PDB file of C-alpha atoms in Angstrom:
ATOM      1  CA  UNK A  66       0.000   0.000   0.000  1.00  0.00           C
ATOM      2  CA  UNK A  67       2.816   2.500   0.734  1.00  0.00           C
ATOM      3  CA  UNK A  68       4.738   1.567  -2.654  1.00  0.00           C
ATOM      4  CA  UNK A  69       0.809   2.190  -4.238  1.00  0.00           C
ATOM      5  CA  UNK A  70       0.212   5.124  -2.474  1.00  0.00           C
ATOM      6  CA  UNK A  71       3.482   7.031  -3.446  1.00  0.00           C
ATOM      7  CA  UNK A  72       3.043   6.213  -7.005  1.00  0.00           C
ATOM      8  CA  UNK A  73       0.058   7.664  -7.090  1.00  0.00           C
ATOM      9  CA  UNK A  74       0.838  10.841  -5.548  1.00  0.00           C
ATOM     10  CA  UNK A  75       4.153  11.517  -7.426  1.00  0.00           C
ATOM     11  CA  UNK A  76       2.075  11.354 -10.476  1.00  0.00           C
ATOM     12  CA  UNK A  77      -0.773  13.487  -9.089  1.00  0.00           C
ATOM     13  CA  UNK A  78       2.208  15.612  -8.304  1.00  0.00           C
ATOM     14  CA  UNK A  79       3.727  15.174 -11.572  1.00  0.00           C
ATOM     15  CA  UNK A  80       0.889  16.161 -13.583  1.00  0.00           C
ATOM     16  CA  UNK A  81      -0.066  19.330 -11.385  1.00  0.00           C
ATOM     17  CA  UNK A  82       3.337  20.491 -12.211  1.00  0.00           C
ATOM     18  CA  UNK A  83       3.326  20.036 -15.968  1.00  0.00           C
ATOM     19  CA  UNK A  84      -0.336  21.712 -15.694  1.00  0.00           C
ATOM     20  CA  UNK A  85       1.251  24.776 -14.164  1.00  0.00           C
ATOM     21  CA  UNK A  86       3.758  24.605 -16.809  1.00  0.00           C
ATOM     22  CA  UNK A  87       1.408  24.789 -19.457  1.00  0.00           C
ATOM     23  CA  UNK A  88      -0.553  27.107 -18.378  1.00  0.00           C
ATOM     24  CA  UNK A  89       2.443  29.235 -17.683  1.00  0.00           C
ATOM     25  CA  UNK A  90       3.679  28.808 -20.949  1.00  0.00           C
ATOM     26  CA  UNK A  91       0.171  29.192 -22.447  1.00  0.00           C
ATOM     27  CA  UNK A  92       0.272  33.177 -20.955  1.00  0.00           C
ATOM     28  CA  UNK A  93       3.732  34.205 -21.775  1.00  0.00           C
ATOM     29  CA  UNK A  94       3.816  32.625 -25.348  1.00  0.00           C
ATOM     30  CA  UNK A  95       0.401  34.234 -25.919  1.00  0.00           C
ATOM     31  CA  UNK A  96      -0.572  30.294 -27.830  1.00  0.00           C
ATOM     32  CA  UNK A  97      -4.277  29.681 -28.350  1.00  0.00           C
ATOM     33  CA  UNK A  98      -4.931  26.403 -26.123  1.00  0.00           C
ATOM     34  CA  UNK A  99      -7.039  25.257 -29.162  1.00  0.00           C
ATOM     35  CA  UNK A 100      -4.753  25.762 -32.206  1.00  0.00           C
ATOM     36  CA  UNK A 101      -2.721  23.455 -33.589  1.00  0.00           C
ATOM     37  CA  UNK A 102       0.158  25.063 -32.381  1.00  0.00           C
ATOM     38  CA  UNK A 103      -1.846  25.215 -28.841  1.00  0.00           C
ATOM     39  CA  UNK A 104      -2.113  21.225 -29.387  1.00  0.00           C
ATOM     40  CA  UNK A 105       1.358  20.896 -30.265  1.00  0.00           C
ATOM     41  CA  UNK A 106       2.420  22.725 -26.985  1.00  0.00           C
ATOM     42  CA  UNK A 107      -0.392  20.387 -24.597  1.00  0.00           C
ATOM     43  CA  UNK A 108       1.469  17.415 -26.288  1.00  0.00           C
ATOM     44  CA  UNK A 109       5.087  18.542 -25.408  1.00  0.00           C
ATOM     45  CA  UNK A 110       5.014  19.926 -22.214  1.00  0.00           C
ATOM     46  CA  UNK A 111       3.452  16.096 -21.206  1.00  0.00           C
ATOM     47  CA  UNK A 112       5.703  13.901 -23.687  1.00  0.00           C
ATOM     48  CA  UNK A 113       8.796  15.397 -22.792  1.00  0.00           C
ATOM     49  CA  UNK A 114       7.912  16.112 -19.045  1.00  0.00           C
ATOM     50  CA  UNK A 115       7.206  13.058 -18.461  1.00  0.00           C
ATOM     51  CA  UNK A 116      10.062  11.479 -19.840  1.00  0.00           C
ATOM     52  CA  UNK A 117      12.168  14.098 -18.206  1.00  0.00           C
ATOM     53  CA  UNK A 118      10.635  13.204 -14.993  1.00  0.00           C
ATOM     54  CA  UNK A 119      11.401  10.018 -15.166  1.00  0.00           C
ATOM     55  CA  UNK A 120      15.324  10.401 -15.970  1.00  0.00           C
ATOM     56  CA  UNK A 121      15.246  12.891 -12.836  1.00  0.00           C
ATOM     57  CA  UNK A 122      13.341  10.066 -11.059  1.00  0.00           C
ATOM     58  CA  UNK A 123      15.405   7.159 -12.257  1.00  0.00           C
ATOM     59  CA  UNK A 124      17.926   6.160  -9.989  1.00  0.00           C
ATOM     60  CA  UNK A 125      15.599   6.434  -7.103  1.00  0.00           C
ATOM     61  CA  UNK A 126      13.536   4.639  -8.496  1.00  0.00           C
ATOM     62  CA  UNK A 127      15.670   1.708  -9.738  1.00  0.00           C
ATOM     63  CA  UNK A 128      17.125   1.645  -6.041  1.00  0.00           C
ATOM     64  CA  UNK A 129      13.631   0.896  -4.469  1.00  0.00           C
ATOM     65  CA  UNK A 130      12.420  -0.780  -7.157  1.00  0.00           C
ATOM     66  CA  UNK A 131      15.521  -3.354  -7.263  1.00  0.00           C
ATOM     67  CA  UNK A 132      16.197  -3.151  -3.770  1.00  0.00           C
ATOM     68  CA  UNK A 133      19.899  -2.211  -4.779  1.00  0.00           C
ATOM     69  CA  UNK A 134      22.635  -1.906  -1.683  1.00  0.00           C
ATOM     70  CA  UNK A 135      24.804   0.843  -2.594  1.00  0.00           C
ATOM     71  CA  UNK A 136      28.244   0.275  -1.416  1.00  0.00           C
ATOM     72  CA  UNK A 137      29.365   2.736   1.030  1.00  0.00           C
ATOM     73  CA  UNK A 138      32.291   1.296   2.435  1.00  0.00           C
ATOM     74  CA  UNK A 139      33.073  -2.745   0.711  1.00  0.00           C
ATOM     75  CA  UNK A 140      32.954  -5.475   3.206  1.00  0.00           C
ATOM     76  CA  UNK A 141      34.323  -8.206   1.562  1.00  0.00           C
ATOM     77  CA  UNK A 142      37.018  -8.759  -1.164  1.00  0.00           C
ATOM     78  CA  UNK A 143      34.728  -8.987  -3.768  1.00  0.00           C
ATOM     79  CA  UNK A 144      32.810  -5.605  -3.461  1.00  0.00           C
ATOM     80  CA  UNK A 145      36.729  -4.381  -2.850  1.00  0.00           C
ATOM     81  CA  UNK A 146      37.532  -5.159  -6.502  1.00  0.00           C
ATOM     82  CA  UNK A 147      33.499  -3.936  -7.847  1.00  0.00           C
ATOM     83  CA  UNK A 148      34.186  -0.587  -6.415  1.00  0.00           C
ATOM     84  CA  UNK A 149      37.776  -0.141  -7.707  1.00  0.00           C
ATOM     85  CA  UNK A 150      37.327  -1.541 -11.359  1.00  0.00           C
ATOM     86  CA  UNK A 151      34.129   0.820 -11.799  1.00  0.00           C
ATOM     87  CA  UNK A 152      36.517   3.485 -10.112  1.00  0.00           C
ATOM     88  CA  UNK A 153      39.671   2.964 -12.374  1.00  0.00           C
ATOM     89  CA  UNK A 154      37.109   2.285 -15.495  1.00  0.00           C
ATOM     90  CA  UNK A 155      34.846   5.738 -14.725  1.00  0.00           C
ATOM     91  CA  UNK A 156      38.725   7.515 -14.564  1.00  0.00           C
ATOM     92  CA  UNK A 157      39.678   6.554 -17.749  1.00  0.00           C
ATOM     93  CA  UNK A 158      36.171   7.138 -19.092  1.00  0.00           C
ATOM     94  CA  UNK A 159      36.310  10.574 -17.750  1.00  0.00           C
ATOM     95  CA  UNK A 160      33.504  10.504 -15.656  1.00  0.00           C
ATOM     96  CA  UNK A 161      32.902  10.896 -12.182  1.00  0.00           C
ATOM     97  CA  UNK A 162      33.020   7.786 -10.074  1.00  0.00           C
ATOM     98  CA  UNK A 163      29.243   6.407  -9.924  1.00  0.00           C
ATOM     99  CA  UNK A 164      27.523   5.392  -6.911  1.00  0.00           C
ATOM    100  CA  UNK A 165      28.469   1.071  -6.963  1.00  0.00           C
ATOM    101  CA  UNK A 166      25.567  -1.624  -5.880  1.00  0.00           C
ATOM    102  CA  UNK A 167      24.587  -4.830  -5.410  1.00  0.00           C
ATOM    103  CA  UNK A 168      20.762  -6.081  -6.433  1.00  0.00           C
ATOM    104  CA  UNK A 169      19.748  -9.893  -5.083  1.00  0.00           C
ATOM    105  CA  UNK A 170      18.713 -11.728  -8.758  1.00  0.00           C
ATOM    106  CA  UNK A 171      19.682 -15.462  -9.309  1.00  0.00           C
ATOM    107  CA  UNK A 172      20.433 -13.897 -12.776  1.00  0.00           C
ATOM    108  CA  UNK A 173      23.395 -12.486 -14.637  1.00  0.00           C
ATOM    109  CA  UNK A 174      22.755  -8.592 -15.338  1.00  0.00           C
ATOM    110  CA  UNK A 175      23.882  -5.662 -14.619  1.00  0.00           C
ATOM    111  CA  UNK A 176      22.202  -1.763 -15.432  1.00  0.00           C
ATOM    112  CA  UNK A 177      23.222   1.871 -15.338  1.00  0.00           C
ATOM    113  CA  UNK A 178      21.140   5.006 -14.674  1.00  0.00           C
ATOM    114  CA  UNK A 179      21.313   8.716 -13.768  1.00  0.00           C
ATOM    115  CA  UNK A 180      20.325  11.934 -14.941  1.00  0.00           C
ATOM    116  CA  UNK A 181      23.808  13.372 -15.315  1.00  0.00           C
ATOM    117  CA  UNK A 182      27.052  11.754 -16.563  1.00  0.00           C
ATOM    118  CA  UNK A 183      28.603  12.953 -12.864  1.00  0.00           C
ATOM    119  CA  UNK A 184      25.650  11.786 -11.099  1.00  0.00           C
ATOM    120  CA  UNK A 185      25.016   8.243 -12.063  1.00  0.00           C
ATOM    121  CA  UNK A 186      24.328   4.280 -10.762  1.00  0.00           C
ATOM    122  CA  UNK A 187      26.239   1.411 -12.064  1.00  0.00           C
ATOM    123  CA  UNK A 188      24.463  -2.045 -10.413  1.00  0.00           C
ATOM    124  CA  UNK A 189      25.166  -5.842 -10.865  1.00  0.00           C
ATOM    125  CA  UNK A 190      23.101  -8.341  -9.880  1.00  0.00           C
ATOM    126  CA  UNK A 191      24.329 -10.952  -7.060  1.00  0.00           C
ATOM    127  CA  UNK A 192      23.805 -13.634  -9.960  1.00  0.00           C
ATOM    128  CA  UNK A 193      26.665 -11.731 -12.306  1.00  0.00           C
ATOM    129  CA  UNK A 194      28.773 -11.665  -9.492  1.00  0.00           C
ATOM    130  CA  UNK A 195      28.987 -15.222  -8.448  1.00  0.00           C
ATOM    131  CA  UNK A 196      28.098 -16.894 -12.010  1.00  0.00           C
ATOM    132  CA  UNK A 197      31.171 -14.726 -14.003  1.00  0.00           C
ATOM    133  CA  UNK A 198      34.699 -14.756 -14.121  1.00  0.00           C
ATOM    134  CA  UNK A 199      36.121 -11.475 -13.427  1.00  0.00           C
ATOM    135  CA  UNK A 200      37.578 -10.885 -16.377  1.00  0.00           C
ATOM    136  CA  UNK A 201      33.798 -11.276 -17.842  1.00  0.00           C
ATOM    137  CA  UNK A 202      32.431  -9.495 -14.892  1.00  0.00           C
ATOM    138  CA  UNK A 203      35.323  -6.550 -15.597  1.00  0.00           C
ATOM    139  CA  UNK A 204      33.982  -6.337 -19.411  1.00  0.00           C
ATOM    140  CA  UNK A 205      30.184  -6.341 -17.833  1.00  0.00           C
ATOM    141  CA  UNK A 206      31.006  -3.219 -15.655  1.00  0.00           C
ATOM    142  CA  UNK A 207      32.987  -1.712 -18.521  1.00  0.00           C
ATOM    143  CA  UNK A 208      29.383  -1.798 -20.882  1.00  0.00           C
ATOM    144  CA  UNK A 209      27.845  -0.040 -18.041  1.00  0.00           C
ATOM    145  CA  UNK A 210      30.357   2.691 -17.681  1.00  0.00           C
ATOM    146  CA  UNK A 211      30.665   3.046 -21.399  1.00  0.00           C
ATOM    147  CA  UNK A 212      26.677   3.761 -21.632  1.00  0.00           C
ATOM    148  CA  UNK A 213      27.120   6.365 -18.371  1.00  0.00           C
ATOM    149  CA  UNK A 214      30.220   8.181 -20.740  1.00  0.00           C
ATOM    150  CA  UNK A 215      28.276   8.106 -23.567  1.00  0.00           C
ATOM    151  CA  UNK A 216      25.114   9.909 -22.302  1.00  0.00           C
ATOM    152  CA  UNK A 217      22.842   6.967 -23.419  1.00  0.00           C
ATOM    153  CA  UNK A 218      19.873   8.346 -20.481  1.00  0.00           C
ATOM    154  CA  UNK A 219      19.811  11.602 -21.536  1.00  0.00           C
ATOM    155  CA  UNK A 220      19.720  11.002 -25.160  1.00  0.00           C
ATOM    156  CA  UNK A 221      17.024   7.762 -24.969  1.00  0.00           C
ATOM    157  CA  UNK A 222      15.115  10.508 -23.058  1.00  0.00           C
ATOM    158  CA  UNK A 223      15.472  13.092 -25.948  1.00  0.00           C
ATOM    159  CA  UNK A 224      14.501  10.675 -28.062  1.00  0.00           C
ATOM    160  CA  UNK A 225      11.470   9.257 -26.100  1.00  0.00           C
ATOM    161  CA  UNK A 226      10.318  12.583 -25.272  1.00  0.00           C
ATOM    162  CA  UNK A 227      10.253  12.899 -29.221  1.00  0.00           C
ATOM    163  CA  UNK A 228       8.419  10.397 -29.757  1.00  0.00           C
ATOM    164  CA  UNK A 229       5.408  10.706 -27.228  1.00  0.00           C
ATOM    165  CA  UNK A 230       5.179  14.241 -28.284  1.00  0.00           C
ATOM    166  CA  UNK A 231       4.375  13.014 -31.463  1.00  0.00           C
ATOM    167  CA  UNK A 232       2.164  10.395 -30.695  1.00  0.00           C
ATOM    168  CA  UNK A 233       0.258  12.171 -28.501  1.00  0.00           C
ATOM    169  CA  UNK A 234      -0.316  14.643 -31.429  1.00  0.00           C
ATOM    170  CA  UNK A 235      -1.111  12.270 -34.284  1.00  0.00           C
ATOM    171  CA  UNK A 236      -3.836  10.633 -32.174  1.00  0.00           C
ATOM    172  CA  UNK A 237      -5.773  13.414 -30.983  1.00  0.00           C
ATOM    173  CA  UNK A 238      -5.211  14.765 -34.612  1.00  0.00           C
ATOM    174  CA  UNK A 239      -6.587  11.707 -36.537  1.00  0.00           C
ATOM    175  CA  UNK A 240      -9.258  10.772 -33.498  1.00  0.00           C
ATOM    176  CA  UNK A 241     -10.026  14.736 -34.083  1.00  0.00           C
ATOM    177  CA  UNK A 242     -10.847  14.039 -37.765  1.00  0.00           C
ATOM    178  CA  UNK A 243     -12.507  10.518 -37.247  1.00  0.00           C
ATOM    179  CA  UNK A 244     -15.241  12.360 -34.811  1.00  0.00           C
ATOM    180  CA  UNK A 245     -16.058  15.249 -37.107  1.00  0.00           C
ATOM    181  CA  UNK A 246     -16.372  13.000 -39.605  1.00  0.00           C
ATOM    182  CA  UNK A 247     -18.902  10.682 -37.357  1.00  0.00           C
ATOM    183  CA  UNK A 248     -20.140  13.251 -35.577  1.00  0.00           C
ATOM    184  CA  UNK A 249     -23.683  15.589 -36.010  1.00  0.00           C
ATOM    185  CA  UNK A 250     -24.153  18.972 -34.945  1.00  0.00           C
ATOM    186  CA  UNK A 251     -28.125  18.631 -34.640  1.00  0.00           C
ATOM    187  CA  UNK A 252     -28.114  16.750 -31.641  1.00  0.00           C
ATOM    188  CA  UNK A 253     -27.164  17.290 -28.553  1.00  0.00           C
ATOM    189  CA  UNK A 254     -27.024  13.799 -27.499  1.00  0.00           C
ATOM    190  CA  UNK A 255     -24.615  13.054 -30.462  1.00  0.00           C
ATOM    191  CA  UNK A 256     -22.552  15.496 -29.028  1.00  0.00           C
ATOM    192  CA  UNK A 257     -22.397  13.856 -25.738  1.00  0.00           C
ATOM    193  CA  UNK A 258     -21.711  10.257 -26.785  1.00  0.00           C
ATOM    194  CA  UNK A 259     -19.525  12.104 -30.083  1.00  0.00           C
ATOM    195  CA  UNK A 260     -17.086  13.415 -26.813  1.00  0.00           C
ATOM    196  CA  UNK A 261     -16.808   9.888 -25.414  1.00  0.00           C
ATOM    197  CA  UNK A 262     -15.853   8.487 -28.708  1.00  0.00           C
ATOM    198  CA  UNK A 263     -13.562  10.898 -29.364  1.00  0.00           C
ATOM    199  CA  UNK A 264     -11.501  10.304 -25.678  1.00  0.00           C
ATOM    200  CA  UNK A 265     -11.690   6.664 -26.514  1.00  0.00           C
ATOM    201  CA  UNK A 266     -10.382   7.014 -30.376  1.00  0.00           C
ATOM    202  CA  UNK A 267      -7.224   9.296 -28.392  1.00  0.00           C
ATOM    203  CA  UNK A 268      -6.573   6.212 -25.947  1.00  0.00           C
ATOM    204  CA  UNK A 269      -6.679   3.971 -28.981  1.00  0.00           C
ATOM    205  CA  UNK A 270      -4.644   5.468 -31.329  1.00  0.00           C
ATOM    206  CA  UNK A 271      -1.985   6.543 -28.460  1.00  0.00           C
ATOM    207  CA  UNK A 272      -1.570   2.452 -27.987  1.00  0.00           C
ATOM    208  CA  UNK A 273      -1.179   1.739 -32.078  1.00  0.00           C
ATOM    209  CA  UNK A 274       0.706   4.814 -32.198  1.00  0.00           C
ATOM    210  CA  UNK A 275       3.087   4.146 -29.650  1.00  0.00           C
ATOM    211  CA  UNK A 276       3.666   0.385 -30.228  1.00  0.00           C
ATOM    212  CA  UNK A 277       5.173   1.773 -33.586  1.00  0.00           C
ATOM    213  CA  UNK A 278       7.128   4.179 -32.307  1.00  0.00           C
ATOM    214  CA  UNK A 279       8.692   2.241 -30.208  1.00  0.00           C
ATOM    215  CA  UNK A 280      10.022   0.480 -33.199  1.00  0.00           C
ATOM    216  CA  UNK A 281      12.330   3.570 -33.446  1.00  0.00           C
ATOM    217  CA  UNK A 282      13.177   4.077 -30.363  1.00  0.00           C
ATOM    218  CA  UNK A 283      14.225   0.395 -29.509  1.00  0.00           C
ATOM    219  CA  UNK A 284      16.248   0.359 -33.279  1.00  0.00           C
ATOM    220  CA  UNK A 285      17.962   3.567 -31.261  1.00  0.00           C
ATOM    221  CA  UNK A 286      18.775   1.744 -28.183  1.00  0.00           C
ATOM    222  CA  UNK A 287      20.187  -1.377 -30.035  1.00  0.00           C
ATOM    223  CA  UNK A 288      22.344   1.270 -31.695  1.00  0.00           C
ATOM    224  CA  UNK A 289      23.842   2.571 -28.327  1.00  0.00           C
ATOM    225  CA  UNK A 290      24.304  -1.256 -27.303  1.00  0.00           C
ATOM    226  CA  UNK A 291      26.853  -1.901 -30.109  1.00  0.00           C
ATOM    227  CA  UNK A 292      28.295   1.724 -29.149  1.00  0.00           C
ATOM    228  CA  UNK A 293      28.778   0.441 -25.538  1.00  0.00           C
ATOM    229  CA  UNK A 294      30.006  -3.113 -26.336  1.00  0.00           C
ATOM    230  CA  UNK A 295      32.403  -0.678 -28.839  1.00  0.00           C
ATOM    231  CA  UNK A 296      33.747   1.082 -24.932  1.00  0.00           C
ATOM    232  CA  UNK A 297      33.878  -2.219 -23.341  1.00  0.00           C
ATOM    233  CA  UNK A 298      36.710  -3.132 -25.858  1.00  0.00           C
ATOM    234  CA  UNK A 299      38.483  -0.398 -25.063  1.00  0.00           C
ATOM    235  CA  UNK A 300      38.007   0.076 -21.152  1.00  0.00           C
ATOM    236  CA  UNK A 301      38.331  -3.930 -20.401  1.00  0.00           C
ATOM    237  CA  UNK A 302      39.615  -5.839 -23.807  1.00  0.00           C
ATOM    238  CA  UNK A 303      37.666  -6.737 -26.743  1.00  0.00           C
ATOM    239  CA  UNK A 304      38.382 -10.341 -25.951  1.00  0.00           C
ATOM    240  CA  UNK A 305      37.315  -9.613 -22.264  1.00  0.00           C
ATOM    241  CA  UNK A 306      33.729  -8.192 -23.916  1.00  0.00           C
ATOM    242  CA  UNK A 307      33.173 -11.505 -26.254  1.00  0.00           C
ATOM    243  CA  UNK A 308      33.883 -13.779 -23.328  1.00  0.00           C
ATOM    244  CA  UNK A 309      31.105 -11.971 -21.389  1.00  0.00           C
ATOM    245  CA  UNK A 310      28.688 -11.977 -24.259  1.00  0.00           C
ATOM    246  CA  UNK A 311      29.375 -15.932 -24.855  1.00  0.00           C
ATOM    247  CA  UNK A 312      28.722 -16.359 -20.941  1.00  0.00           C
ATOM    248  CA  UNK A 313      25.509 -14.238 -21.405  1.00  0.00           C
ATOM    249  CA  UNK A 314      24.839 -16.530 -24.392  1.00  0.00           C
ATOM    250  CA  UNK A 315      25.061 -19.403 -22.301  1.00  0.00           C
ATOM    251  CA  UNK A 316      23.111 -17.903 -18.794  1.00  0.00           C
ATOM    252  CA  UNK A 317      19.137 -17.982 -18.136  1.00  0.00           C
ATOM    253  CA  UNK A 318      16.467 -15.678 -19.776  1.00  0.00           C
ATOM    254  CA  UNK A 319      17.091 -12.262 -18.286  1.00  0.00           C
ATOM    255  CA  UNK A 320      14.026 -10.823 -15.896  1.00  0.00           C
ATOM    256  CA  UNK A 321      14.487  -7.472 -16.302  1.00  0.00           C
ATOM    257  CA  UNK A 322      12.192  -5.258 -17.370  1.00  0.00           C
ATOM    258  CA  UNK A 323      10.779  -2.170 -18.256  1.00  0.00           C
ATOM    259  CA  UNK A 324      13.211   1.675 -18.603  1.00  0.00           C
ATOM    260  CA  UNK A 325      15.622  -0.442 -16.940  1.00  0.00           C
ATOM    261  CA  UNK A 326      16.011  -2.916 -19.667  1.00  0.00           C
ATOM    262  CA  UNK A 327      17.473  -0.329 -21.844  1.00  0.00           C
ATOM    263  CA  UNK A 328      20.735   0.202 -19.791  1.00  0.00           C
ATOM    264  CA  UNK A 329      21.112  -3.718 -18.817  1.00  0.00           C
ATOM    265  CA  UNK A 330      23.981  -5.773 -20.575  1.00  0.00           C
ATOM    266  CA  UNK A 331      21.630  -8.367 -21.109  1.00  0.00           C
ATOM    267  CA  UNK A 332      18.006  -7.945 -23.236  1.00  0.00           C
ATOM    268  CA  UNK A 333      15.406  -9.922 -23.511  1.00  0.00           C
ATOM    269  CA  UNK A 334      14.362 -11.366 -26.622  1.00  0.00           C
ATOM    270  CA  UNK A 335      11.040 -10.204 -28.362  1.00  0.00           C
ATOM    271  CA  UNK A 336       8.852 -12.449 -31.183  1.00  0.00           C
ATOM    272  CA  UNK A 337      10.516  -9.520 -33.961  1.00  0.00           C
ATOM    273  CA  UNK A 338      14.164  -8.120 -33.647  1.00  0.00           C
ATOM    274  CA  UNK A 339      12.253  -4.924 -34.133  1.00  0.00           C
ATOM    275  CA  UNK A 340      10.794  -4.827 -30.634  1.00  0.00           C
ATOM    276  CA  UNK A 341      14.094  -5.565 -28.983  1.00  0.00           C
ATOM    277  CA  UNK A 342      16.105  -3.270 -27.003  1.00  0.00           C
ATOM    278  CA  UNK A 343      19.381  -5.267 -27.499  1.00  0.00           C
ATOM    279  CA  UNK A 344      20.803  -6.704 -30.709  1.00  0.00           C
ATOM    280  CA  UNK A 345      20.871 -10.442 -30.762  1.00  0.00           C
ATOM    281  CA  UNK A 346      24.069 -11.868 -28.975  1.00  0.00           C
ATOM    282  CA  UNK A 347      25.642 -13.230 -31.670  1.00  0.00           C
ATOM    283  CA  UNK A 348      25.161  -9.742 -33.739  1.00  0.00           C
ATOM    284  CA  UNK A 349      27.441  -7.851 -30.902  1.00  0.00           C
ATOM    285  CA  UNK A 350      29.754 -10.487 -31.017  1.00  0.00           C
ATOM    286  CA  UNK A 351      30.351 -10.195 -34.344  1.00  0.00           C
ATOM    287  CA  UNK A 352      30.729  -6.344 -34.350  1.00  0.00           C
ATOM    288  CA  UNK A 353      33.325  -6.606 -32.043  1.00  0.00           C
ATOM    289  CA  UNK A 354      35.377  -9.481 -33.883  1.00  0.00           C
ATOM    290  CA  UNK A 355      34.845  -7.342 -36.724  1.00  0.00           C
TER     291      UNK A 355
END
């Protein structure tokens, strides 16, 4: 109930703020909330505050929701050598040293988040730890920093924000056209039921809408997955990188899920490559050896 109860009022909170926002941006822009242009604002402000939001929110969020233990001072020889690799691999990254945890999973993953490059979370499950060689768990953490160096949050963000801007727009404009066409302006009660139709059409259209977009904006993430197997190489050893790929090859379906996903070293398979957020295993692989 308390895990219930605060995401509801973060996004009661959340969308009172993007109201104000709006509104704000309504009077000082001087935009007509029912122009296209006043349309184009609404669908902004919400596709690209949420997503915002959300980056803001992230590592929070993936502490609590992964139960992560950050490492404030190592115990044990093995968090020992997971806080110094990420350390000596964030130095020659040039990035500032991330926080370092440890989530409980039986399997062999590992994520990165943050809003900022200086301000970010590099996790591995307990599964990676204890199922890898080090060499293979070195390459793991290298992926992770590489994504953190490369800005990979903040520009999936961009990119997300894009798209549910535009999706958001596209529906209401095409559920906007379906209800004048369907609709009548002699009766009243058309007009009631034509309003209900119309919110319907929007909630529609924003589901087909957004299951293709996300066709772009998983092709994009695949894309960053290459570039961070590409860092891997070069922070840990290309040979170090394949090794941990071939493990991954070899380890149980990964459980991760949802934003998370994204930033994980391992992806889980979808019915179309289209739909996945990481290339197939044997595709990195073969970008490296190449």
């Amino acid at each position: 109930m308390k895990r219930i109860t605060l995401f509801l009022v973060t996004n009661l909170a959340v969308m009172l703020v993007l109201g104000v926002v709006l509104n704000i941006l309504f009077s000082v822009l001087g935009i007509n909330k029912s122009s296209i242009s006043g349309l184009l604002m609404f669908c902004a402000v919400f596709g690209f505050g949420g997503s915002f939001i959300s980056l803001l929110m992230s590592k929070w969020m993936a502490k609590r929701s992964y139960r992560v233990q950050v490492i404030e001072q190592p115990r044990n020889e093995t968090e020992h050598w997971l806080v110094s690799t990420v350390a000596r691999q964030a130095r020659e990254a040039g990035i500032k040293m991330p926080e370092v945890g440890i989530y409980d999973s039986p399997e062999m993953n590992a994520f990165a988040t943050g809003a900022r490059r200086d301000d970010s979370l590099v996790a591995v499950s307990s599964g990676l730890l204890y199922s890898m060689s080090r060499d293979e768990a070195e390459a793991v953490l290298a992926h992770e920093v590489s994504h953190v160096a490369n800005g990979d949050m903040v520009t999936l963000t961009l990119i997300q924000g894009v798209v549910n801007t535009f999706v958001m727009f596209f529906a209401r404009i095409v559920a906007g056209l379906i209800s004048n066409f369907f609709s009548s302006n002699n009766s009243e009660e058309s007009s009631n039921s034509g309003g209900f139709a119309y919110m319907i059409t929007v909630f529609v259209l924003e589901m087909l809408f957004g299951v293709l977009a996300s066709i772009i904006v998983m092709w994009f993430s695949r894309q960053r997955e290459f570039r961070a197997d590409a860092g891997a190489a070069k922070l840990a050893g290309r040979d170090k990188m394949i090794a941990a790929l071939q493990r991954l090859s070899r380890g149980a379906e990964p459980q991760m899920e949802g934003a998370m996903m994204a930033f994980g070293i391992n992806g889980k398979r979808s019915v179309s490559e289209l739909f996945m957020s990481h290339p197939p295993i044997e595709q990195r692989i073969a970008a490296l050896r190449g």
